[in-house]
Amino acid sequence: SSETFWTTTGMFPQEFIIGFPKCVKISKVAIQCYLVRTLRIEKSVSKDPVGFEECIEKDLQHTEGQLQMEEFPLPDFQATYLRFIIKSAFDHFVSVHRVMAEGT
């Protein structure tokens, strides 16, 4: 729902983990967020959310008054869990409005 979002508690880094029912092949991850400065995405192929390895770390553009929309193409990428780490922000609080993963 576009009316809901996840927000940080004010200290950084902040993180959240998304789990899939089994290991899946992902071709692209997209995120819609607000006031995120540095974002890292990590993956795990374990049965449990452990043993993460870094995939992407990016500094996002500041977009005053509108959502940041970032897409990350991920060729030959498999994961059971994705961990999103917001390392820094443009303000004390940020929000994540949507995360999308495409693949099989």
mmCIF file of N, CA and C in Angstrom:
data_model
loop_
_atom_site.group_PDB
_atom_site.id
_atom_site.type_symbol
_atom_site.label_atom_id
_atom_site.label_comp_id
_atom_site.label_asym_id
_atom_site.label_seq_id
_atom_site.Cartn_x
_atom_site.Cartn_y
_atom_site.Cartn_z
ATOM 1 N N SER A 1 0.837 -1.187 0.000
ATOM 2 C CA SER A 1 0.000 0.000 0.000
ATOM 3 C C SER A 1 0.878 1.245 0.000
ATOM 4 N N SER A 2 0.514 2.212 -0.815
ATOM 5 C CA SER A 2 1.279 3.460 -0.846
ATOM 6 C C SER A 2 1.057 4.299 0.405
ATOM 7 N N GLU A 3 0.091 3.899 1.219
ATOM 8 C CA GLU A 3 -0.202 4.638 2.456
ATOM 9 C C GLU A 3 0.661 4.175 3.636
ATOM 10 N N THR A 4 1.374 3.064 3.475
ATOM 11 C CA THR A 4 2.180 2.539 4.572
ATOM 12 C C THR A 4 3.663 2.638 4.240
ATOM 13 N N PHE A 5 4.496 2.664 5.283
ATOM 14 C CA PHE A 5 5.938 2.687 5.089
ATOM 15 C C PHE A 5 6.624 2.274 6.381
ATOM 16 N N TRP A 6 7.892 1.933 6.259
ATOM 17 C CA TRP A 6 8.725 1.591 7.392
ATOM 18 C C TRP A 6 9.627 2.794 7.654
ATOM 19 N N THR A 7 9.762 3.185 8.913
ATOM 20 C CA THR A 7 10.596 4.340 9.231
ATOM 21 C C THR A 7 11.665 3.955 10.245
ATOM 22 N N THR A 8 12.776 4.653 10.208
ATOM 23 C CA THR A 8 13.869 4.385 11.136
ATOM 24 C C THR A 8 13.562 4.998 12.497
ATOM 25 N N THR A 9 14.370 4.613 13.471
ATOM 26 C CA THR A 9 14.208 5.126 14.828
ATOM 27 C C THR A 9 15.167 6.275 15.130
ATOM 28 N N GLY A 10 15.969 6.695 14.168
ATOM 29 C CA GLY A 10 16.777 7.897 14.352
ATOM 30 C C GLY A 10 18.268 7.713 14.457
ATOM 31 N N MET A 11 18.747 6.514 14.725
ATOM 32 C CA MET A 11 20.187 6.260 14.792
ATOM 33 C C MET A 11 20.573 5.399 13.591
ATOM 34 N N PHE A 12 21.802 5.509 13.149
ATOM 35 C CA PHE A 12 22.254 4.730 11.991
ATOM 36 C C PHE A 12 23.511 3.967 12.352
ATOM 37 N N PRO A 13 23.709 2.781 11.771
ATOM 38 C CA PRO A 13 22.912 2.182 10.697
ATOM 39 C C PRO A 13 21.602 1.568 11.197
ATOM 40 N N GLN A 14 20.663 1.429 10.268
ATOM 41 C CA GLN A 14 19.383 0.748 10.472
ATOM 42 C C GLN A 14 19.307 -0.358 9.420
ATOM 43 N N GLU A 15 18.617 -1.441 9.734
ATOM 44 C CA GLU A 15 18.522 -2.515 8.752
ATOM 45 C C GLU A 15 17.193 -3.240 8.845
ATOM 46 N N PHE A 16 16.850 -3.880 7.745
ATOM 47 C CA PHE A 16 15.709 -4.797 7.723
ATOM 48 C C PHE A 16 16.041 -5.930 6.770
ATOM 49 N N ILE A 17 15.427 -7.075 7.013
ATOM 50 C CA ILE A 17 15.696 -8.281 6.226
ATOM 51 C C ILE A 17 14.397 -8.752 5.594
ATOM 52 N N ILE A 18 14.484 -9.116 4.315
ATOM 53 C CA ILE A 18 13.362 -9.709 3.591
ATOM 54 C C ILE A 18 13.733 -11.149 3.275
ATOM 55 N N GLY A 19 12.839 -12.083 3.625
ATOM 56 C CA GLY A 19 13.086 -13.499 3.379
ATOM 57 C C GLY A 19 12.163 -14.059 2.317
ATOM 58 N N PHE A 20 12.692 -14.981 1.541
ATOM 59 C CA PHE A 20 11.916 -15.688 0.529
ATOM 60 C C PHE A 20 11.682 -17.124 1.017
ATOM 61 N N PRO A 21 10.636 -17.807 0.530
ATOM 62 C CA PRO A 21 10.343 -19.174 0.994
ATOM 63 C C PRO A 21 11.467 -20.164 0.689
ATOM 64 N N LYS A 22 12.240 -19.889 -0.356
ATOM 65 C CA LYS A 22 13.382 -20.735 -0.741
ATOM 66 C C LYS A 22 14.376 -19.853 -1.489
ATOM 67 N N CYS A 23 15.507 -20.415 -1.833
ATOM 68 C CA CYS A 23 16.510 -19.667 -2.595
ATOM 69 C C CYS A 23 15.945 -19.356 -3.983
ATOM 70 N N VAL A 24 15.977 -18.081 -4.361
ATOM 71 C CA VAL A 24 15.412 -17.637 -5.639
ATOM 72 C C VAL A 24 16.479 -16.920 -6.461
ATOM 73 N N LYS A 25 16.251 -16.876 -7.758
ATOM 74 C CA LYS A 25 17.129 -16.125 -8.650
ATOM 75 C C LYS A 25 16.518 -14.738 -8.833
ATOM 76 N N ILE A 26 17.291 -13.713 -8.545
ATOM 77 C CA ILE A 26 16.813 -12.328 -8.626
ATOM 78 C C ILE A 26 17.578 -11.616 -9.728
ATOM 79 N N SER A 27 16.850 -10.929 -10.601
ATOM 80 C CA SER A 27 17.502 -10.198 -11.686
ATOM 81 C C SER A 27 17.575 -8.699 -11.416
ATOM 82 N N LYS A 28 16.669 -8.209 -10.529
ATOM 83 C CA LYS A 28 16.664 -6.774 -10.241
ATOM 84 C C LYS A 28 15.990 -6.527 -8.898
ATOM 85 N N VAL A 29 16.535 -5.575 -8.147
ATOM 86 C CA VAL A 29 15.923 -5.103 -6.912
ATOM 87 C C VAL A 29 15.685 -3.608 -7.070
ATOM 88 N N ALA A 30 14.511 -3.145 -6.660
ATOM 89 C CA ALA A 30 14.194 -1.720 -6.705
ATOM 90 C C ALA A 30 13.693 -1.290 -5.326
ATOM 91 N N ILE A 31 13.980 -0.049 -4.961
ATOM 92 C CA ILE A 31 13.550 0.465 -3.668
ATOM 93 C C ILE A 31 13.027 1.888 -3.837
ATOM 94 N N GLN A 32 11.968 2.195 -3.122
ATOM 95 C CA GLN A 32 11.453 3.557 -3.028
ATOM 96 C C GLN A 32 11.605 3.970 -1.573
ATOM 97 N N CYS A 33 12.340 5.051 -1.345
ATOM 98 C CA CYS A 33 12.634 5.472 0.023
ATOM 99 C C CYS A 33 12.714 7.000 0.060
ATOM 100 N N TYR A 34 12.942 7.512 1.268
ATOM 101 C CA TYR A 34 12.985 8.961 1.445
ATOM 102 C C TYR A 34 14.110 9.320 2.407
ATOM 103 N N LEU A 35 14.996 10.186 1.983
ATOM 104 C CA LEU A 35 16.098 10.752 2.765
ATOM 105 C C LEU A 35 17.220 9.765 3.089
ATOM 106 N N VAL A 36 17.334 8.673 2.322
ATOM 107 C CA VAL A 36 18.439 7.727 2.504
ATOM 108 C C VAL A 36 19.673 8.278 1.795
ATOM 109 N N ARG A 37 20.793 8.311 2.504
ATOM 110 C CA ARG A 37 22.053 8.775 1.901
ATOM 111 C C ARG A 37 22.858 7.587 1.367
ATOM 112 N N THR A 38 23.167 6.612 2.219
ATOM 113 C CA THR A 38 23.972 5.462 1.809
ATOM 114 C C THR A 38 23.218 4.180 2.126
ATOM 115 N N LEU A 39 23.063 3.334 1.102
ATOM 116 C CA LEU A 39 22.334 2.078 1.216
ATOM 117 C C LEU A 39 23.247 0.925 0.821
ATOM 118 N N ARG A 40 23.222 -0.137 1.618
ATOM 119 C CA ARG A 40 23.945 -1.363 1.281
ATOM 120 C C ARG A 40 22.930 -2.497 1.226
ATOM 121 N N ILE A 41 23.074 -3.354 0.213
ATOM 122 C CA ILE A 41 22.246 -4.549 0.098
ATOM 123 C C ILE A 41 23.170 -5.758 0.214
ATOM 124 N N GLU A 42 22.790 -6.684 1.096
ATOM 125 C CA GLU A 42 23.538 -7.911 1.288
ATOM 126 C C GLU A 42 22.611 -9.095 1.043
ATOM 127 N N LYS A 43 23.211 -10.255 0.740
ATOM 128 C CA LYS A 43 22.408 -11.448 0.480
ATOM 129 C C LYS A 43 22.910 -12.616 1.297
ATOM 130 N N SER A 44 21.997 -13.559 1.524
ATOM 131 C CA SER A 44 22.338 -14.825 2.153
ATOM 132 C C SER A 44 21.617 -15.923 1.394
ATOM 133 N N VAL A 45 22.305 -17.039 1.185
ATOM 134 C CA VAL A 45 21.682 -18.203 0.544
ATOM 135 C C VAL A 45 21.431 -19.300 1.570
ATOM 136 N N SER A 46 21.665 -19.002 2.847
ATOM 137 C CA SER A 46 21.471 -19.972 3.930
ATOM 138 C C SER A 46 19.992 -20.201 4.210
ATOM 139 N N LYS A 47 19.713 -21.287 4.924
ATOM 140 C CA LYS A 47 18.347 -21.586 5.338
ATOM 141 C C LYS A 47 17.849 -20.565 6.363
ATOM 142 N N ASP A 48 18.764 -20.037 7.169
ATOM 143 C CA ASP A 48 18.466 -19.018 8.174
ATOM 144 C C ASP A 48 19.145 -17.705 7.769
ATOM 145 N N PRO A 49 18.676 -16.575 8.298
ATOM 146 C CA PRO A 49 19.258 -15.275 7.903
ATOM 147 C C PRO A 49 20.623 -15.024 8.558
ATOM 148 N N VAL A 50 21.626 -15.784 8.101
ATOM 149 C CA VAL A 50 23.007 -15.652 8.588
ATOM 150 C C VAL A 50 23.957 -15.708 7.396
ATOM 151 N N GLY A 51 25.209 -15.376 7.622
ATOM 152 C CA GLY A 51 26.221 -15.488 6.573
ATOM 153 C C GLY A 51 25.998 -14.554 5.401
ATOM 154 N N PHE A 52 25.644 -13.315 5.689
ATOM 155 C CA PHE A 52 25.378 -12.348 4.623
ATOM 156 C C PHE A 52 26.678 -11.909 3.954
ATOM 157 N N GLU A 53 26.585 -11.639 2.655
ATOM 158 C CA GLU A 53 27.715 -11.070 1.921
ATOM 159 C C GLU A 53 27.241 -9.818 1.184
ATOM 160 N N GLU A 54 28.110 -8.829 1.139
ATOM 161 C CA GLU A 54 27.758 -7.557 0.516
ATOM 162 C C GLU A 54 27.607 -7.717 -0.990
ATOM 163 N N CYS A 55 26.570 -7.098 -1.546
ATOM 164 C CA CYS A 55 26.320 -7.127 -2.988
ATOM 165 C C CYS A 55 26.486 -5.740 -3.597
ATOM 166 N N ILE A 56 25.845 -4.762 -2.981
ATOM 167 C CA ILE A 56 25.817 -3.403 -3.524
ATOM 168 C C ILE A 56 25.896 -2.419 -2.370
ATOM 169 N N GLU A 57 26.645 -1.358 -2.571
ATOM 170 C CA GLU A 57 26.572 -0.210 -1.666
ATOM 171 C C GLU A 57 26.574 1.030 -2.538
ATOM 172 N N LYS A 58 25.624 1.924 -2.271
ATOM 173 C CA LYS A 58 25.479 3.089 -3.147
ATOM 174 C C LYS A 58 25.068 4.309 -2.351
ATOM 175 N N ASP A 59 25.610 5.466 -2.728
ATOM 176 C CA ASP A 59 25.156 6.749 -2.211
ATOM 177 C C ASP A 59 24.033 7.233 -3.117
ATOM 178 N N LEU A 60 22.884 7.512 -2.519
ATOM 179 C CA LEU A 60 21.710 7.927 -3.285
ATOM 180 C C LEU A 60 21.647 9.440 -3.410
ATOM 181 N N GLN A 61 20.986 9.899 -4.461
ATOM 182 C CA GLN A 61 20.774 11.329 -4.692
ATOM 183 C C GLN A 61 19.716 11.856 -3.726
ATOM 184 N N HIS A 62 19.928 13.038 -3.207
ATOM 185 C CA HIS A 62 18.926 13.689 -2.353
ATOM 186 C C HIS A 62 17.850 14.291 -3.249
ATOM 187 N N THR A 63 16.603 13.912 -3.019
ATOM 188 C CA THR A 63 15.478 14.423 -3.810
ATOM 189 C C THR A 63 14.523 15.113 -2.852
ATOM 190 N N GLU A 64 14.622 16.403 -2.757
ATOM 191 C CA GLU A 64 13.843 17.200 -1.798
ATOM 192 C C GLU A 64 12.347 17.058 -2.057
ATOM 193 N N GLY A 65 11.615 16.584 -1.047
ATOM 194 C CA GLY A 65 10.165 16.534 -1.121
ATOM 195 C C GLY A 65 9.577 15.408 -1.947
ATOM 196 N N GLN A 66 10.411 14.490 -2.452
ATOM 197 C CA GLN A 66 9.869 13.368 -3.215
ATOM 198 C C GLN A 66 10.658 12.093 -2.918
ATOM 199 N N LEU A 67 10.056 10.958 -3.239
ATOM 200 C CA LEU A 67 10.693 9.676 -2.972
ATOM 201 C C LEU A 67 11.907 9.459 -3.861
ATOM 202 N N GLN A 68 12.895 8.799 -3.303
ATOM 203 C CA GLN A 68 14.040 8.337 -4.084
ATOM 204 C C GLN A 68 13.651 6.990 -4.673
ATOM 205 N N MET A 69 13.930 6.782 -5.951
ATOM 206 C CA MET A 69 13.628 5.520 -6.605
ATOM 207 C C MET A 69 14.913 4.989 -7.219
ATOM 208 N N GLU A 70 15.384 3.867 -6.710
ATOM 209 C CA GLU A 70 16.637 3.284 -7.185
ATOM 210 C C GLU A 70 16.395 1.858 -7.647
ATOM 211 N N GLU A 71 17.034 1.492 -8.763
ATOM 212 C CA GLU A 71 16.988 0.122 -9.269
ATOM 213 C C GLU A 71 18.405 -0.425 -9.318
ATOM 214 N N PHE A 72 18.539 -1.688 -8.949
ATOM 215 C CA PHE A 72 19.829 -2.351 -8.944
ATOM 216 C C PHE A 72 19.740 -3.622 -9.772
ATOM 217 N N PRO A 73 20.304 -3.635 -10.993
ATOM 218 C CA PRO A 73 20.323 -4.875 -11.770
ATOM 219 C C PRO A 73 21.301 -5.855 -11.120
ATOM 220 N N LEU A 74 20.893 -7.115 -11.036
ATOM 221 C CA LEU A 74 21.700 -8.135 -10.353
ATOM 222 C C LEU A 74 21.814 -9.373 -11.231
ATOM 223 N N PRO A 75 22.741 -9.408 -12.163
ATOM 224 C CA PRO A 75 22.870 -10.585 -13.027
ATOM 225 C C PRO A 75 23.406 -11.789 -12.242
ATOM 226 N N ASP A 76 22.857 -12.973 -12.525
ATOM 227 C CA ASP A 76 23.292 -14.222 -11.890
ATOM 228 C C ASP A 76 23.313 -14.125 -10.366
ATOM 229 N N PHE A 77 22.216 -13.708 -9.791
ATOM 230 C CA PHE A 77 22.119 -13.403 -8.368
ATOM 231 C C PHE A 77 21.110 -14.330 -7.719
ATOM 232 N N GLN A 78 21.524 -15.058 -6.681
ATOM 233 C CA GLN A 78 20.615 -15.933 -5.950
ATOM 234 C C GLN A 78 20.626 -15.552 -4.485
ATOM 235 N N ALA A 79 19.449 -15.651 -3.841
ATOM 236 C CA ALA A 79 19.352 -15.295 -2.427
ATOM 237 C C ALA A 79 18.134 -15.953 -1.795
ATOM 238 N N THR A 80 18.265 -16.264 -0.522
ATOM 239 C CA THR A 80 17.138 -16.672 0.302
ATOM 240 C C THR A 80 16.688 -15.489 1.152
ATOM 241 N N TYR A 81 17.652 -14.640 1.530
ATOM 242 C CA TYR A 81 17.389 -13.437 2.322
ATOM 243 C C TYR A 81 18.126 -12.255 1.721
ATOM 244 N N LEU A 82 17.490 -11.094 1.771
ATOM 245 C CA LEU A 82 18.129 -9.827 1.415
ATOM 246 C C LEU A 82 18.121 -8.942 2.652
ATOM 247 N N ARG A 83 19.289 -8.385 2.976
ATOM 248 C CA ARG A 83 19.382 -7.450 4.103
ATOM 249 C C ARG A 83 19.685 -6.069 3.529
ATOM 250 N N PHE A 84 18.852 -5.120 3.893
ATOM 251 C CA PHE A 84 19.006 -3.730 3.476
ATOM 252 C C PHE A 84 19.532 -2.947 4.673
ATOM 253 N N ILE A 85 20.690 -2.326 4.512
ATOM 254 C CA ILE A 85 21.304 -1.558 5.588
ATOM 255 C C ILE A 85 21.361 -0.100 5.166
ATOM 256 N N ILE A 86 20.680 0.737 5.924
ATOM 257 C CA ILE A 86 20.743 2.180 5.697
ATOM 258 C C ILE A 86 21.874 2.696 6.569
ATOM 259 N N LYS A 87 22.997 2.996 5.935
ATOM 260 C CA LYS A 87 24.199 3.365 6.682
ATOM 261 C C LYS A 87 24.181 4.814 7.142
ATOM 262 N N SER A 88 23.580 5.690 6.325
ATOM 263 C CA SER A 88 23.499 7.107 6.682
ATOM 264 C C SER A 88 22.321 7.736 5.960
ATOM 265 N N ALA A 89 21.960 8.944 6.423
ATOM 266 C CA ALA A 89 20.766 9.599 5.889
ATOM 267 C C ALA A 89 20.987 11.100 5.752
ATOM 268 N N PHE A 90 20.052 11.742 5.059
ATOM 269 C CA PHE A 90 20.069 13.194 4.913
ATOM 270 C C PHE A 90 19.349 13.890 6.061
ATOM 271 N N ASP A 91 18.733 13.111 6.960
ATOM 272 C CA ASP A 91 18.004 13.666 8.099
ATOM 273 C C ASP A 91 18.074 12.649 9.233
ATOM 274 N N HIS A 92 17.437 12.941 10.359
ATOM 275 C CA HIS A 92 17.460 12.031 11.500
ATOM 276 C C HIS A 92 16.619 10.786 11.261
ATOM 277 N N PHE A 93 15.597 10.883 10.429
ATOM 278 C CA PHE A 93 14.699 9.768 10.148
ATOM 279 C C PHE A 93 14.574 9.590 8.638
ATOM 280 N N VAL A 94 14.433 8.342 8.208
ATOM 281 C CA VAL A 94 14.168 8.047 6.801
ATOM 282 C C VAL A 94 12.983 7.091 6.744
ATOM 283 N N SER A 95 12.448 6.913 5.552
ATOM 284 C CA SER A 95 11.352 5.959 5.367
ATOM 285 C C SER A 95 11.595 5.111 4.136
ATOM 286 N N VAL A 96 11.110 3.873 4.193
ATOM 287 C CA VAL A 96 11.155 2.954 3.055
ATOM 288 C C VAL A 96 9.717 2.642 2.705
ATOM 289 N N HIS A 97 9.344 2.943 1.474
ATOM 290 C CA HIS A 97 7.955 2.820 1.035
ATOM 291 C C HIS A 97 7.672 1.555 0.239
ATOM 292 N N ARG A 98 8.657 1.087 -0.492
ATOM 293 C CA ARG A 98 8.437 -0.112 -1.305
ATOM 294 C C ARG A 98 9.787 -0.747 -1.640
ATOM 295 N N VAL A 99 9.802 -2.074 -1.590
ATOM 296 C CA VAL A 99 10.944 -2.860 -2.066
ATOM 297 C C VAL A 99 10.397 -3.890 -3.032
ATOM 298 N N MET A 100 11.007 -3.978 -4.205
ATOM 299 C CA MET A 100 10.557 -4.930 -5.220
ATOM 300 C C MET A 100 11.741 -5.771 -5.673
ATOM 301 N N ALA A 101 11.527 -7.064 -5.813
ATOM 302 C CA ALA A 101 12.533 -7.964 -6.345
ATOM 303 C C ALA A 101 11.920 -8.692 -7.535
ATOM 304 N N GLU A 102 12.624 -8.669 -8.661
ATOM 305 C CA GLU A 102 12.157 -9.376 -9.856
ATOM 306 C C GLU A 102 13.064 -10.566 -10.112
ATOM 307 N N GLY A 103 12.477 -11.649 -10.538
ATOM 308 C CA GLY A 103 13.263 -12.836 -10.851
ATOM 309 C C GLY A 103 12.396 -14.067 -10.877
ATOM 310 N N THR A 104 13.044 -15.240 -10.690
ATOM 311 C CA THR A 104 12.324 -16.515 -10.738
ATOM 312 C C THR A 104 12.609 -17.317 -9.477
#
